[in-house]
CSV table of C-alpha atoms in Angstrom, one decimal:
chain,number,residue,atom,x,y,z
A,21,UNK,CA,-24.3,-3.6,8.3
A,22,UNK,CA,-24.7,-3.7,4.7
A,23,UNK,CA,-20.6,-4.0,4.3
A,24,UNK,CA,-20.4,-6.8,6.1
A,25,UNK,CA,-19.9,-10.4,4.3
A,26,UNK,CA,-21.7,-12.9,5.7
A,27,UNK,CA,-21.1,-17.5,5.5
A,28,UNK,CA,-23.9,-19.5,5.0
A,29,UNK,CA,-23.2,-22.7,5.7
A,30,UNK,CA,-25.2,-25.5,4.6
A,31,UNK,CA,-27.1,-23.1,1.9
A,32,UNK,CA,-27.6,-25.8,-0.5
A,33,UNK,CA,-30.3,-26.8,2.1
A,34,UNK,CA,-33.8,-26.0,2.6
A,35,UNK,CA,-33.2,-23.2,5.4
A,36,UNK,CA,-29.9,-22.5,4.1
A,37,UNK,CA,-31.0,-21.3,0.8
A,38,UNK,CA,-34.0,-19.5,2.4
A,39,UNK,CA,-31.7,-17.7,4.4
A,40,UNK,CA,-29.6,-16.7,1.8
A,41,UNK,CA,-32.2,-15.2,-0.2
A,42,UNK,CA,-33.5,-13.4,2.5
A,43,UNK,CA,-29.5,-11.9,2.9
A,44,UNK,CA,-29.7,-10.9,-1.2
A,45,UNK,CA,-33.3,-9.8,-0.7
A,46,UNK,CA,-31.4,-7.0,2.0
A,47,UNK,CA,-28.7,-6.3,0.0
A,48,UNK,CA,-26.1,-8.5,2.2
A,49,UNK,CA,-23.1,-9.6,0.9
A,50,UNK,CA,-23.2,-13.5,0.9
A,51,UNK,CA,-20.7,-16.5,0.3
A,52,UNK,CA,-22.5,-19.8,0.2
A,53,UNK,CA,-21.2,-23.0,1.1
A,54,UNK,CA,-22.7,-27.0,0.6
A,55,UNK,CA,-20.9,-30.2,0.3
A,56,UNK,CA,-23.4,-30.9,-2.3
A,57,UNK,CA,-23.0,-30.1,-6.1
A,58,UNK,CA,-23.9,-26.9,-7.1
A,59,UNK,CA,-27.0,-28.1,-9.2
A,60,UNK,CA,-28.4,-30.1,-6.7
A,61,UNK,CA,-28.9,-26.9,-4.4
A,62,UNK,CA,-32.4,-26.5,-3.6
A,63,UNK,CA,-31.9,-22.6,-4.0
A,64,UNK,CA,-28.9,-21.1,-6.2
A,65,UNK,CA,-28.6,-17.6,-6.6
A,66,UNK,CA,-25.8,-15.6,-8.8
A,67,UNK,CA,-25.6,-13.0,-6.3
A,68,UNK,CA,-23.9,-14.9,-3.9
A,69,UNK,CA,-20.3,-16.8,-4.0
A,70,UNK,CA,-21.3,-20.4,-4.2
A,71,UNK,CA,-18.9,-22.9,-3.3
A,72,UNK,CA,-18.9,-26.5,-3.5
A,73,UNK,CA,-17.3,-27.4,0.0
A,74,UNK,CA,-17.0,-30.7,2.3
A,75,UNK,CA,-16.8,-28.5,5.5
A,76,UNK,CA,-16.1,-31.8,7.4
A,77,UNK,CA,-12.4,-30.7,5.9
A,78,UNK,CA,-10.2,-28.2,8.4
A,79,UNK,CA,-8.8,-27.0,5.3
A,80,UNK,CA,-12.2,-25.9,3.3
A,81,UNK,CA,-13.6,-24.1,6.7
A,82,UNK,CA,-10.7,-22.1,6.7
A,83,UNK,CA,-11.5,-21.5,2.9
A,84,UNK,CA,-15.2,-20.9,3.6
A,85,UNK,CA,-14.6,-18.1,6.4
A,86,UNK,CA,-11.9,-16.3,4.7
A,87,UNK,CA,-12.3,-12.6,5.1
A,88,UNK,CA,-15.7,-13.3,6.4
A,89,UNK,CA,-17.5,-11.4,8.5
A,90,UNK,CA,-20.5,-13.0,9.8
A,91,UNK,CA,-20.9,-17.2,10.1
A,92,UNK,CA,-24.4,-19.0,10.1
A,93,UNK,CA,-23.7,-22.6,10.3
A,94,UNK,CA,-26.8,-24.0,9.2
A,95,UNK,CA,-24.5,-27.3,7.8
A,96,UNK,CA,-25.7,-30.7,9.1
A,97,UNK,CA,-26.3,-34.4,7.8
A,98,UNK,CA,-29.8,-34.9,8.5
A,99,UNK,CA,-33.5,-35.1,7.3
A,100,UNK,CA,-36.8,-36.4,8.9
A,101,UNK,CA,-37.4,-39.2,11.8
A,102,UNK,CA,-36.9,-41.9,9.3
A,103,UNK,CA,-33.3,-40.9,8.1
A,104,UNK,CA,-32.2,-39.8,12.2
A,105,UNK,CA,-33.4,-42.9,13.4
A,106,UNK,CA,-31.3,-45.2,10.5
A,107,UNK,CA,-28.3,-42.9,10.4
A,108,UNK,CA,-27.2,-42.1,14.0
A,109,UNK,CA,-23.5,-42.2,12.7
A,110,UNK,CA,-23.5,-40.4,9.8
A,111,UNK,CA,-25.5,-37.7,12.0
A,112,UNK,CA,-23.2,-37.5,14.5
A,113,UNK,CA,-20.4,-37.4,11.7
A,114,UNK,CA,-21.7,-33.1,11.5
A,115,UNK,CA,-19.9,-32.3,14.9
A,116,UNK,CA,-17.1,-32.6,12.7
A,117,UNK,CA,-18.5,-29.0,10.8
A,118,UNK,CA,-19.2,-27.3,13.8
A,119,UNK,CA,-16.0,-28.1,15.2
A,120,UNK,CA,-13.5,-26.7,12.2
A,121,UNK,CA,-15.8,-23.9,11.5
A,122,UNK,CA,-15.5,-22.4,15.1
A,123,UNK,CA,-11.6,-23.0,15.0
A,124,UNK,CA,-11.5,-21.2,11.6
A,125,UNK,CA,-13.5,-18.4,12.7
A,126,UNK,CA,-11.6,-18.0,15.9
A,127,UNK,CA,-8.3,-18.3,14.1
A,128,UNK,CA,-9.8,-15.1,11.5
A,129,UNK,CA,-11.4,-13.0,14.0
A,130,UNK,CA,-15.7,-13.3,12.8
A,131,UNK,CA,-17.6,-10.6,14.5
A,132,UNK,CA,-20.4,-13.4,15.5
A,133,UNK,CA,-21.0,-17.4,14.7
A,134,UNK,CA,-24.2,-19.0,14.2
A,135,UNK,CA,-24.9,-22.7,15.2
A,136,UNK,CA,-28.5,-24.3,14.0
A,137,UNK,CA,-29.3,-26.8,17.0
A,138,UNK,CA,-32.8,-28.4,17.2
A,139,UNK,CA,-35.7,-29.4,19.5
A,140,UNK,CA,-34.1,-33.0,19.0
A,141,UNK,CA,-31.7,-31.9,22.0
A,142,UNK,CA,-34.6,-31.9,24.5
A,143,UNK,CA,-34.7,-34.8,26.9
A,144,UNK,CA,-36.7,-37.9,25.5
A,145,UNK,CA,-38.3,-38.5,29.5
A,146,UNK,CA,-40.0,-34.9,28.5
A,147,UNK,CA,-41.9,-36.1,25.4
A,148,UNK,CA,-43.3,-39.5,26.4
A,149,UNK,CA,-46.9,-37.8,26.2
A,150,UNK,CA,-48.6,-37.0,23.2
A,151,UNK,CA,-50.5,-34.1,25.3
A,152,UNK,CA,-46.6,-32.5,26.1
A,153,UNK,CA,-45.7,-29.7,28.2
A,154,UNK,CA,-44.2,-27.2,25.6
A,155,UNK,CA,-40.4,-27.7,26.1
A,156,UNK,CA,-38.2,-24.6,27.9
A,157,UNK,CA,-34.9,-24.0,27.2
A,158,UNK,CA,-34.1,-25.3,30.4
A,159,UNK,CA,-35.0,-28.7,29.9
A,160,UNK,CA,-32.3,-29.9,27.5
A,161,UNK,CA,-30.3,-31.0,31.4
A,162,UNK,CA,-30.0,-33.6,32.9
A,163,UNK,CA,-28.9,-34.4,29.0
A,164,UNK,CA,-30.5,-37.6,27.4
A,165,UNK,CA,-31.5,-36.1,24.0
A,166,UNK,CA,-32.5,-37.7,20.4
A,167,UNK,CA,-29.8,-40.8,20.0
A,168,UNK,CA,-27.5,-39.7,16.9
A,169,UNK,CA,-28.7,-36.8,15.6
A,170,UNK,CA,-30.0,-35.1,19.3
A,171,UNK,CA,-26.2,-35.5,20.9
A,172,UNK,CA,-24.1,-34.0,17.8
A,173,UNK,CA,-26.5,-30.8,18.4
A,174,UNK,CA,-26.4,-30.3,22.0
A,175,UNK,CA,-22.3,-31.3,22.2
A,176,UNK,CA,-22.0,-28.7,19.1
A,177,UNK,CA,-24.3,-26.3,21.6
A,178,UNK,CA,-21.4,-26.8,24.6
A,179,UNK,CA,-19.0,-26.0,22.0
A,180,UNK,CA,-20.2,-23.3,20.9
A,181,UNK,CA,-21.1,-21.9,24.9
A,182,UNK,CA,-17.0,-22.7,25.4
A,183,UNK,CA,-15.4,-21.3,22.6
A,184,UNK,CA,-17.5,-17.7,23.3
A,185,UNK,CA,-16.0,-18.1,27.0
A,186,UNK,CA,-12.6,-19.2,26.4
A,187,UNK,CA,-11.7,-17.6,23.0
A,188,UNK,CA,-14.0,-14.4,22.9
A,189,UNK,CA,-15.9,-15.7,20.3
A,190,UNK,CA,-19.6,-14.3,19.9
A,191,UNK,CA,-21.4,-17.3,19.3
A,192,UNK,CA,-25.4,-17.2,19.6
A,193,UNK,CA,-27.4,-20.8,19.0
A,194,UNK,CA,-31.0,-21.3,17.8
A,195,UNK,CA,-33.1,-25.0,18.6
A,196,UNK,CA,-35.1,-25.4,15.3
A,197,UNK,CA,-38.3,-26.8,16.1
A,198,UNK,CA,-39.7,-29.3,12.6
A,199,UNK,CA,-39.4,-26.5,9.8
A,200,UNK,CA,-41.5,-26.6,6.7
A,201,UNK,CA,-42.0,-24.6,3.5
A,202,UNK,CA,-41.2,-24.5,-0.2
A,203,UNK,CA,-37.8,-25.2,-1.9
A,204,UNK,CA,-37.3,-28.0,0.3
A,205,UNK,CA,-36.9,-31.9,0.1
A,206,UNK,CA,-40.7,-33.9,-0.3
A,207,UNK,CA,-39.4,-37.4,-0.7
A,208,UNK,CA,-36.5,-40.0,-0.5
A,209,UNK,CA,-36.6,-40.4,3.2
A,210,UNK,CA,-34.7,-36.8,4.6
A,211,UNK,CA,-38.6,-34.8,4.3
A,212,UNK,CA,-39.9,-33.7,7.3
A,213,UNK,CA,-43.9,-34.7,8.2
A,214,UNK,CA,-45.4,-31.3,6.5
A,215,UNK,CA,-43.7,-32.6,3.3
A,216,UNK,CA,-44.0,-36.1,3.4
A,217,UNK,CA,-48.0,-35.6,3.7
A,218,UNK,CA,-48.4,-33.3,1.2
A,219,UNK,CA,-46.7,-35.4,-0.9
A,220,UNK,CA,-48.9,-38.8,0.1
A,221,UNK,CA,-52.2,-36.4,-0.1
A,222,UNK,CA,-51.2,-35.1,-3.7
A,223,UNK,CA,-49.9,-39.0,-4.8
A,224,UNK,CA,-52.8,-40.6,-3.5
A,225,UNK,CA,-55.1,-37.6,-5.4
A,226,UNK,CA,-53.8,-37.7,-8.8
A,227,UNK,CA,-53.2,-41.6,-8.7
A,228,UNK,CA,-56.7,-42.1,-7.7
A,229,UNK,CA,-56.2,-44.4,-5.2
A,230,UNK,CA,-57.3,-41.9,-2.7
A,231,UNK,CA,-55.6,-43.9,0.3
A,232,UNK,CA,-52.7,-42.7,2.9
A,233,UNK,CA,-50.1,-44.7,5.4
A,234,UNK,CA,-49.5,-42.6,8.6
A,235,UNK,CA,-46.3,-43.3,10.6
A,236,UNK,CA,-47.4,-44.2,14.5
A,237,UNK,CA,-50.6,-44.3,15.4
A,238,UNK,CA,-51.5,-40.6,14.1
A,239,UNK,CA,-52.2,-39.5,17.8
A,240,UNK,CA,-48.4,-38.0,18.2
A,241,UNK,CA,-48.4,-34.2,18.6
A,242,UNK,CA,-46.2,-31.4,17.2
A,243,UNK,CA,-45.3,-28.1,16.2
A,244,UNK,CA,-44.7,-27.4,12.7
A,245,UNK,CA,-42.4,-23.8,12.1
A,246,UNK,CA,-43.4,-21.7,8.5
A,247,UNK,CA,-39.7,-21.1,7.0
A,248,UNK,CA,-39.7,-17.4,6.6
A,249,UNK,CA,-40.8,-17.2,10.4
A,250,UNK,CA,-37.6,-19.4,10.7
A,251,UNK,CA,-35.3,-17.0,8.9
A,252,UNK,CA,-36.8,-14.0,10.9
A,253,UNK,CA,-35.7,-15.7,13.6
A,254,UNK,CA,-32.6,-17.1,12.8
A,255,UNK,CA,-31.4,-13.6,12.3
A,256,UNK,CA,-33.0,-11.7,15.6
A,257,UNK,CA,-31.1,-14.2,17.5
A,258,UNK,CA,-27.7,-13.4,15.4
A,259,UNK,CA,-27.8,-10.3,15.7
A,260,UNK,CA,-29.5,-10.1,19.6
A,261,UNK,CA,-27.6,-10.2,23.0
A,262,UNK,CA,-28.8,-13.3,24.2
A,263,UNK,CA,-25.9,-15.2,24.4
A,264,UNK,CA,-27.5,-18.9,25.8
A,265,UNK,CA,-29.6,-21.2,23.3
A,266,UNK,CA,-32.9,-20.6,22.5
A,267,UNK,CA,-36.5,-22.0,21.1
A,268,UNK,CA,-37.1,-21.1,17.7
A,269,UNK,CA,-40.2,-22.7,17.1
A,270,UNK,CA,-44.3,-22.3,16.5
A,271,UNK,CA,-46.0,-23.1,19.7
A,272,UNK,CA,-49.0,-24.2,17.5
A,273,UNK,CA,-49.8,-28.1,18.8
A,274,UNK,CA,-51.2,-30.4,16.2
A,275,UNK,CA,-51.2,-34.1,16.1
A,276,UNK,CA,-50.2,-36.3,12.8
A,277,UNK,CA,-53.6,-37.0,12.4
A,278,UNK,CA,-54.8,-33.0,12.8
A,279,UNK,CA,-52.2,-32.4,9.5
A,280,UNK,CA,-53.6,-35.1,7.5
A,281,UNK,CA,-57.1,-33.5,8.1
A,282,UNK,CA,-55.6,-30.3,6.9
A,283,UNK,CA,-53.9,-31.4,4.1
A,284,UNK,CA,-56.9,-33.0,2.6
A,285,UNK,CA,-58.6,-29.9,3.2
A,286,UNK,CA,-56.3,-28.1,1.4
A,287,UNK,CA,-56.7,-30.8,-1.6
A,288,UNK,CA,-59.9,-31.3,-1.3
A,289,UNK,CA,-59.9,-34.9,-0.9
A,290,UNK,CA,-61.0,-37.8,1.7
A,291,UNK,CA,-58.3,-40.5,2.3
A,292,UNK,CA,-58.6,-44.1,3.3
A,293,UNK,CA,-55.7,-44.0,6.0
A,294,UNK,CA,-53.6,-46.8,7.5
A,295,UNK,CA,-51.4,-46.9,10.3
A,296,UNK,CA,-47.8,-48.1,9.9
A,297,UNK,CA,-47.1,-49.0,13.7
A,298,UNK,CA,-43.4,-50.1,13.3
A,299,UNK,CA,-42.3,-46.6,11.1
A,300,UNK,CA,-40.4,-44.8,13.5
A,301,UNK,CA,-41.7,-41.9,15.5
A,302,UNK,CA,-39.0,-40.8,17.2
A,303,UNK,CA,-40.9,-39.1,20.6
A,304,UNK,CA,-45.1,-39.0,20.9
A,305,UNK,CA,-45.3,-35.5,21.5
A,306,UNK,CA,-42.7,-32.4,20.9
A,307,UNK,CA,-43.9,-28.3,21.5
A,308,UNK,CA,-42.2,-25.2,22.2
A,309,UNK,CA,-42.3,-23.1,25.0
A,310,UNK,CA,-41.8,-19.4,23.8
A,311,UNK,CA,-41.8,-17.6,26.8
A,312,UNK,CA,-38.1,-16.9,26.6
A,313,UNK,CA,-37.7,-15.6,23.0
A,314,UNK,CA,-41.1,-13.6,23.8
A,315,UNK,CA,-39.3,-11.9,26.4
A,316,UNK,CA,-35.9,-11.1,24.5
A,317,UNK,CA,-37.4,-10.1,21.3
A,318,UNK,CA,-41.1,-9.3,21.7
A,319,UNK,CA,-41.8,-11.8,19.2
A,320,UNK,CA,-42.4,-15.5,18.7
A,321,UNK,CA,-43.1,-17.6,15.0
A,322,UNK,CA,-46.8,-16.5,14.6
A,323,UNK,CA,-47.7,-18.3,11.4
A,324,UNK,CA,-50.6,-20.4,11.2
A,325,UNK,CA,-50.2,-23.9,9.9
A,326,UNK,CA,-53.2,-23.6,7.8
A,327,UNK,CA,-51.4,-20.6,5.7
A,328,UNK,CA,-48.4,-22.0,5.2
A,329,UNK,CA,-49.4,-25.4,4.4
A,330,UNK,CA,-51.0,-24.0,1.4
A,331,UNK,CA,-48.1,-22.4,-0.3
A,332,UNK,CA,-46.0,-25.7,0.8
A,333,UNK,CA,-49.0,-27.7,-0.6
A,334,UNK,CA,-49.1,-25.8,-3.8
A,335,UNK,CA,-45.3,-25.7,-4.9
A,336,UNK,CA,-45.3,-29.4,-3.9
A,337,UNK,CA,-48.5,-30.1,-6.5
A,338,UNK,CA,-46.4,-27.9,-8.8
A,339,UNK,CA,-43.4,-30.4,-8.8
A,340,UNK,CA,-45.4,-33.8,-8.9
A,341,UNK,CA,-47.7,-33.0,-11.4
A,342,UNK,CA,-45.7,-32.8,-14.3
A,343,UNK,CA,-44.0,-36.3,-13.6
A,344,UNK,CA,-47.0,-38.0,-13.0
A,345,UNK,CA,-48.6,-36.4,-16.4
A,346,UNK,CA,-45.6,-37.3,-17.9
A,347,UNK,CA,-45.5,-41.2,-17.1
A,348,UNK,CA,-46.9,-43.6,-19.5
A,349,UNK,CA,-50.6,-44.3,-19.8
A,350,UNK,CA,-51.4,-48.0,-19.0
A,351,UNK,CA,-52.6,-50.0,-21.6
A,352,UNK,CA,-56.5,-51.3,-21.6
A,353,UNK,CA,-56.7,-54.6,-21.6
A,354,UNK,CA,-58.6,-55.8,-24.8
């Protein structure tokens, strides 16, 4: 309903600040919350009450979800393989969100509560293969998910499940599979693999040096999820009936090297690649099984890679090529 006022949480994010434009866009009433400072939001809009909060604090969640209707909590200490493999603490260190956030919005009374998990909660015996069995729902138990990063979702997951059958609490959980778009990060270790190749593709083009590292061996296989599919998503399962967690993922299997190839396409370029071996990879292959969010809501992320690698492509070029035009020219030697 159009009265209702609605938390984002983690909106100075990538998919936080999609979301919330999405919310303006429908004429939602919106209060947006990052621990980060307000000019280092990826997205800011004027519409919405932006808040500079550490929600690691008791005391700013119960700020953040005054008179608050709705809570998405899309808040989280993460980035791509390389940052969750070097910063298992500081990843687990987001139960700490979750946690305060549920006991706020319990303590207030929110209609419904939103928890962003991810695919990284699927077992690691399930994703040995780079040609993977797309991953149910079901296959997050026996537990032994993603070190770090993988436990903080899936104990945030139980928590969520617990506070909705001790406390009343309409909770509702997605499991982001590797989401990708504009207005997100492209470098300084948290990108995910869409990013971090465009970006490689467009340095190595406008450098000249026309040459790529891969992380792994290039053969590793996954899915790759086109953002506003992700907020269509995100909001079906908020507002459905299905109470358990569900895939919220494309089901379209690539591998590493099948991106590159699409990339360059894209740029219209050939790359020299090498393979960085010891980069971390996390698993070889990740997919998502649909079946189950096909069933609830008639509807699955449907986007083809090659679309929305182009727009993602293209606002990437758009930031890069002003700060390489506006480096210094190298002096000829005489």
């Amino acid at each position: 309903m159009a009265s209702e006022k609605i938390l984002v949480c983690g909106a100075g994010g990538f998919i936080g600040g999609h979301l919330v434009a999405d919310l303006i866009r429908h004429g939602k009433r919106v209060r947006a919350a990052d621990v980060k400072p307000l000019d280092e939001w990826f997205q800011l809009f004027s519409d919405a009450e932006n808040f500079q909060f550490d929600l690691c604090s008791r005391e700013n969640c119960g700020r953040a979800v005054a008179d608050i209707d709705l809570v998405y909590n899309l808040a989280a200490d993460m980035g791509g393989m390389g940052f969750i493999e070097n910063n298992k603490a500081l990843c687990m260190l987001s139960v700490l969100v979750n946690a305060h956030l549920l006991m706020a919005a319990k303590e207030v009374g929110v209609n419904r509560f939103f928890y962003a998990s991810s695919a990284c909660v699927y077992a690691a015996g399930k994703q040995i293969d780079p040609n993977v069995t797309a991953l149910k729902e079901e296959d997050a138990y026996p537990a032994m998910p993603e070190d770090g990063y993988g436990w903080e979702k899936l104990f945030s997951e139980r928590m969520c499940r617990h506070f909705r059958e001790d406390f009343g609490l309409t909770t509702r959980v997605a499991r982001y599979h590797n989401v990708y778009g504009p207005h997100g990060t492209y470098d300084g270790g948290r990108e995910k693999a869409p990013a971090a190749i465009c970006r490689k593709v467009i340095s190595a083009k406008l450098s000249g040096t026309h040459e790529i590292e891969i992380w792994g061996d290039g053969k590793q296989t996954r899915s790759f999820q086109w953002i506003d599919d992700c907020v269509k998503g995100t909001q079906l399962i908020m507002q459905g009936d299905y109470a358990e967690p569900l895939n919220l993922g494309s089901s379209e299997l690539v591998t590493i090297n099948q991106l590159v190839d699409l990339v360059e396409e894209i740029a219209g370029v050939r790359l020299k690649r090498s393979y960085n071996l010891s980069a971390p990879k996390v698993v070889n292959g990740r997919n998502s099984d649909n079946n189950l969010i096909q069933s609830v809501f008639n509807w699955e992320p449907s986007t083809r890679l090659r679309d929305g690698l182009e727009r993602t492509y293209a606002w990437i070029y758009d930031q890069m090529a002003p700060q390489v035009a506006a480096r210094p020219a190298k002096l000829s030697a005489v």
